[in-house]
PDB file of C-alpha atoms in Angstrom:
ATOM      1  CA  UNK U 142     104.853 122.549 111.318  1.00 57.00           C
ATOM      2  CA  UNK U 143     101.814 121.481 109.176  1.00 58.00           C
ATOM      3  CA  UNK U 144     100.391 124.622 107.013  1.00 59.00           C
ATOM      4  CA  UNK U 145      98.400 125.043 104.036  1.00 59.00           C
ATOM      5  CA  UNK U 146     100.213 126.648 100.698  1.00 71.00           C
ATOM      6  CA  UNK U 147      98.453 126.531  97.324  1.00 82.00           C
ATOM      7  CA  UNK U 148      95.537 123.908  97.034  1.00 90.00           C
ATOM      8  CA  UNK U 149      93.084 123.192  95.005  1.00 93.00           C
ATOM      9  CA  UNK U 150      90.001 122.209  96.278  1.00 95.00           C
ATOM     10  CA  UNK U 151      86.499 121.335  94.678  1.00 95.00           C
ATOM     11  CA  UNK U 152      83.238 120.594  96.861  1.00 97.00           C
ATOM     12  CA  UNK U 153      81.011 117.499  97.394  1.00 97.00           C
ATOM     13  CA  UNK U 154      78.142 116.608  99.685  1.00 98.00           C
ATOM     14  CA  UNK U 155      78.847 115.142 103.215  1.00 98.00           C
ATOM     15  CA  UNK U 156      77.210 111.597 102.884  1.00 97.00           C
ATOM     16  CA  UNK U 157      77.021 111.784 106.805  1.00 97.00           C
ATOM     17  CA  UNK U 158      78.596 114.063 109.471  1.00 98.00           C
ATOM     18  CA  UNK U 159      82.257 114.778 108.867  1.00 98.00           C
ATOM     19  CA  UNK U 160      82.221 117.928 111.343  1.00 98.00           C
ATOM     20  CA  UNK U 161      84.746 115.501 113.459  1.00 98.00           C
ATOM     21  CA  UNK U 162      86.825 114.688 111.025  1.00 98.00           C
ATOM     22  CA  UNK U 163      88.225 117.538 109.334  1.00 98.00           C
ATOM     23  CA  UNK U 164      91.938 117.297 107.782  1.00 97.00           C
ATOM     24  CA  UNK U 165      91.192 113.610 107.197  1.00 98.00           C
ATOM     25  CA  UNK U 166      90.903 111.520 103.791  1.00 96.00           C
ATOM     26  CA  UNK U 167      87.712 111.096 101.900  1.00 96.00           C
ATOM     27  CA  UNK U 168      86.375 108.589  99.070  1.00 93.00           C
ATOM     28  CA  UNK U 169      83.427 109.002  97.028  1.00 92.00           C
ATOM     29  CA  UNK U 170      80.541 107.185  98.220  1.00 89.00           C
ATOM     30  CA  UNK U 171      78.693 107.769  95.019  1.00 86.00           C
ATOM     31  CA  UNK U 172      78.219 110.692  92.833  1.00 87.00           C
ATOM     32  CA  UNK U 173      79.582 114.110  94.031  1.00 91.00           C
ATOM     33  CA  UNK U 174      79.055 112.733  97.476  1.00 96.00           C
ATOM     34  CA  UNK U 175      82.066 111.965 100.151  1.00 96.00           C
ATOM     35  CA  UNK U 176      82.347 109.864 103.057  1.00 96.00           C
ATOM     36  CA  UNK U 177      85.604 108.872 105.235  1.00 96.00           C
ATOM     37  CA  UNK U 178      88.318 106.694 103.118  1.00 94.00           C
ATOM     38  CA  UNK U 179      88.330 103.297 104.480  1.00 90.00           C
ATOM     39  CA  UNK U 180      89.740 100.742 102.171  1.00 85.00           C
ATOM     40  CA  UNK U 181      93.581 102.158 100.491  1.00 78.00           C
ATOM     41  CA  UNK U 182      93.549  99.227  98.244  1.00 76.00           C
ATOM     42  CA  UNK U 183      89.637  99.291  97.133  1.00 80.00           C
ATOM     43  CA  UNK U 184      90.452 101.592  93.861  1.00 80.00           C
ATOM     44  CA  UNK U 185      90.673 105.549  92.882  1.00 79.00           C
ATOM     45  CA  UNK U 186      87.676 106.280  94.218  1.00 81.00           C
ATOM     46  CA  UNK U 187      88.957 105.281  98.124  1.00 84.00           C
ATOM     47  CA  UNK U 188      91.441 108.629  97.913  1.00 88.00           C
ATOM     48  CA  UNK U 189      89.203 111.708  96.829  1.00 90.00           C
ATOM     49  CA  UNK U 190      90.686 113.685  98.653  1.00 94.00           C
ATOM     50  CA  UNK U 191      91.738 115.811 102.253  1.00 97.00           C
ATOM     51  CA  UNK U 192      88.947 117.644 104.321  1.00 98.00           C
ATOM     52  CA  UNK U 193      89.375 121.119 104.596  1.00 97.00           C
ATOM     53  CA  UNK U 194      86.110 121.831 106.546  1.00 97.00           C
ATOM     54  CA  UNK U 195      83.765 120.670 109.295  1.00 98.00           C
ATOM     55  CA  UNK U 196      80.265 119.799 107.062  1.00 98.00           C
ATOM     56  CA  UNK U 197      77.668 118.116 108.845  1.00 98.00           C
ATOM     57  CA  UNK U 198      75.526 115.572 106.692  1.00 97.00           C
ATOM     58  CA  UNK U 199      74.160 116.800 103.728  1.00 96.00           C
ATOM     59  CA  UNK U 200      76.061 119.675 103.738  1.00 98.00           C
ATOM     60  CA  UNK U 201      79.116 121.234 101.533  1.00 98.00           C
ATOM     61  CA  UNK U 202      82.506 119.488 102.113  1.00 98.00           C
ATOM     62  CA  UNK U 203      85.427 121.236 100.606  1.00 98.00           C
ATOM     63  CA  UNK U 204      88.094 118.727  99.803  1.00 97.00           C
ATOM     64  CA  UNK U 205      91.520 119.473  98.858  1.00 96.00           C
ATOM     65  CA  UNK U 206      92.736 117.847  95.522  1.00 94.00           C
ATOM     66  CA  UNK U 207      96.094 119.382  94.902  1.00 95.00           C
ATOM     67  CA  UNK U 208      98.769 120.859  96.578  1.00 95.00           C
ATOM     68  CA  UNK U 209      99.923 121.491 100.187  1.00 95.00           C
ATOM     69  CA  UNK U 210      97.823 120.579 102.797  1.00 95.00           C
ATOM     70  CA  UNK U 211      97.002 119.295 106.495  1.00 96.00           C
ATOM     71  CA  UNK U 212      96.507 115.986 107.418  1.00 97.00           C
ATOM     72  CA  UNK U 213      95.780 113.753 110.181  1.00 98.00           C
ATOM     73  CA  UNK U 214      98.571 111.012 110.725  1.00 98.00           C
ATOM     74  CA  UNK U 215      97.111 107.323 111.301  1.00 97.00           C
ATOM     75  CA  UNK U 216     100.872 106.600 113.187  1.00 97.00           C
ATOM     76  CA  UNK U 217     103.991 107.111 112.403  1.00 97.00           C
ATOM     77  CA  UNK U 218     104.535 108.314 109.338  1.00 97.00           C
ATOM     78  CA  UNK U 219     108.348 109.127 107.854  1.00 96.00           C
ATOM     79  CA  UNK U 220     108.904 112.275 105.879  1.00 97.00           C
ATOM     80  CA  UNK U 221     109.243 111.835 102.121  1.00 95.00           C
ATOM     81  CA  UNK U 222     107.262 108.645 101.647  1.00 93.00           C
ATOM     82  CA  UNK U 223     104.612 108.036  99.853  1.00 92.00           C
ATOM     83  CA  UNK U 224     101.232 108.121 102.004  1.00 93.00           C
ATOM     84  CA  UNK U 225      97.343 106.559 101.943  1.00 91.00           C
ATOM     85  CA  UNK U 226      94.562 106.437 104.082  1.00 93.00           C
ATOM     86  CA  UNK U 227      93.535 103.989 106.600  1.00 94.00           C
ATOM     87  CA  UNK U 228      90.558 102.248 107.377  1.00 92.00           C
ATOM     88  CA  UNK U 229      90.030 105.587 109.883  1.00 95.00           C
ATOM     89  CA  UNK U 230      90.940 107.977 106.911  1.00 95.00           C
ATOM     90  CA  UNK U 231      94.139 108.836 108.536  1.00 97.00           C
ATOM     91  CA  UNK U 232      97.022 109.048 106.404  1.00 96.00           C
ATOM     92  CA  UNK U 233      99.629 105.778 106.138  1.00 95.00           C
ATOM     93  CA  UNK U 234     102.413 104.534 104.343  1.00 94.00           C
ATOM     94  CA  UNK U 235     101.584 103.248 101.382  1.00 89.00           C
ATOM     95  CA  UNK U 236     102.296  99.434 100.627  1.00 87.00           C
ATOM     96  CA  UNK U 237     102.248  97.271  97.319  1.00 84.00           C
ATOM     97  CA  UNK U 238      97.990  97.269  96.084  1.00 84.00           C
ATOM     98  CA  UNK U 239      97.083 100.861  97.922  1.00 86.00           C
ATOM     99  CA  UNK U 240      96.325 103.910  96.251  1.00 87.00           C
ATOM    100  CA  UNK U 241      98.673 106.990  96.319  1.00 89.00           C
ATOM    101  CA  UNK U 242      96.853 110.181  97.915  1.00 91.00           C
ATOM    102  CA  UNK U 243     100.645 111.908  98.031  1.00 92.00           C
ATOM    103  CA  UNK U 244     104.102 112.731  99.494  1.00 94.00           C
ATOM    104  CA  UNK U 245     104.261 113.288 103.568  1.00 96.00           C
ATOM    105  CA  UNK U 246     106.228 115.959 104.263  1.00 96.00           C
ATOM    106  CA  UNK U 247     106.635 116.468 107.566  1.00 96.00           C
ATOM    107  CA  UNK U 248     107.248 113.233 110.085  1.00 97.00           C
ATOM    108  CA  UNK U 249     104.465 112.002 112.354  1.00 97.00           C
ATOM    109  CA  UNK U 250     105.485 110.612 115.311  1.00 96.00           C
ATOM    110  CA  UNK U 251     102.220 109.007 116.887  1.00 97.00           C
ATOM    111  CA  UNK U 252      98.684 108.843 115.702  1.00 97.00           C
ATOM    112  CA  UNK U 253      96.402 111.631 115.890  1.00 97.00           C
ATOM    113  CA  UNK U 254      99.505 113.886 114.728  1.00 98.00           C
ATOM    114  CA  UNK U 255      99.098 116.567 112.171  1.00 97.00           C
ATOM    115  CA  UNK U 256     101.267 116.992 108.842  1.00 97.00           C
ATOM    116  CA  UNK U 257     101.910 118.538 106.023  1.00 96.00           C
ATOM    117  CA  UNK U 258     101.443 116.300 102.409  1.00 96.00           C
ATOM    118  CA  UNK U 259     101.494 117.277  99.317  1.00 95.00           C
ATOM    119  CA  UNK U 260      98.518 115.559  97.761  1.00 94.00           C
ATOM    120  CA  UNK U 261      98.228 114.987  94.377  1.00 88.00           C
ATOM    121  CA  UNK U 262      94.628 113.097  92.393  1.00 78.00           C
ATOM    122  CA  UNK U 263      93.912 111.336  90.869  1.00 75.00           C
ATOM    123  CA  UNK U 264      95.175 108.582  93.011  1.00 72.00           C
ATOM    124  CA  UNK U 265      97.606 106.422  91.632  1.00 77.00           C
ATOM    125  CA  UNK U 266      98.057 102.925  91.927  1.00 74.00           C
ATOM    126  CA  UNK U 267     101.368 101.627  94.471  1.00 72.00           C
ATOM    127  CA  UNK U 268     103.018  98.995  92.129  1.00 67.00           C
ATOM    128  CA  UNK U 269     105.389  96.336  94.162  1.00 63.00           C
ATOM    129  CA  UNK U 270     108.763  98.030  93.265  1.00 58.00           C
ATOM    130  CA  UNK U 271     107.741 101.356  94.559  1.00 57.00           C
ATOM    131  CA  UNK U 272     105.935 100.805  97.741  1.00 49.00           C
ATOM    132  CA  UNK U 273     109.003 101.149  99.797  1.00 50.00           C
ATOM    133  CA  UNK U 274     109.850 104.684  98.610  1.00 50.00           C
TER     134      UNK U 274
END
């Protein structure tokens, strides 16, 4: 059962609305601002973090940085692998050229699902030998 333990958190600006997409992954659009992750292999700045709250544009998003947290599954996701985001900010396994946002630790059966992940940033790049932990 996804939960929250200890996170961390800090707080950006919403670039747009995000009130639909809470427990998701963010990247830094630019400057203490966050939009929805999109591109796992476009560099650090593509995992910023998990959404903890429903911001509308403009407004304070607080985004998890560290620790135990919710997340939305982007499919099927196995338990004690290393996870990204999607192009929907969704969490996936993570392959050779993505960026780490953490561990899944909890199972996802089917998209949409939500898990528990311990997330862990700055983001880390997936070199070839480890992608299939």
């Amino acid at each position: 059962m996804a939960e929250y333990n200890r996170i961390e958190a800090i707080t950006a600006q919403a670039a747009v609305d995000l009130s639909a997409v809470q427990y998701h992954v963010l990247r830094r659009s630019a400057a203490g601002i966050v939009n929805v992750a999109s591109n796992p292999g476009g560099g650090a700045q593509e995992v910023a973090g998990v959404l903890l709250n429903k911001p509308t544009s403009g407004r304070n998003a607080s985004v998890a940085v560290e620790g135990f947290t919710k997340v939305v599954a982007g499919g099927a996701v196995t338990a004690n692998r290393m996870v990204t985001a999607n192009g929907s900010g969704r969490i996936a396994h993570a392959v050779s050229g993505d960026w780490i946002l953490g561990m899944a630790l909890e199972a996802a059966g089917a998209d949409g699902e939500i898990i528990q992940v311990h997330i862990g940033l700055p983001a880390r790049h997936v070199p070839s030998s480890l992608a299939a932990l």
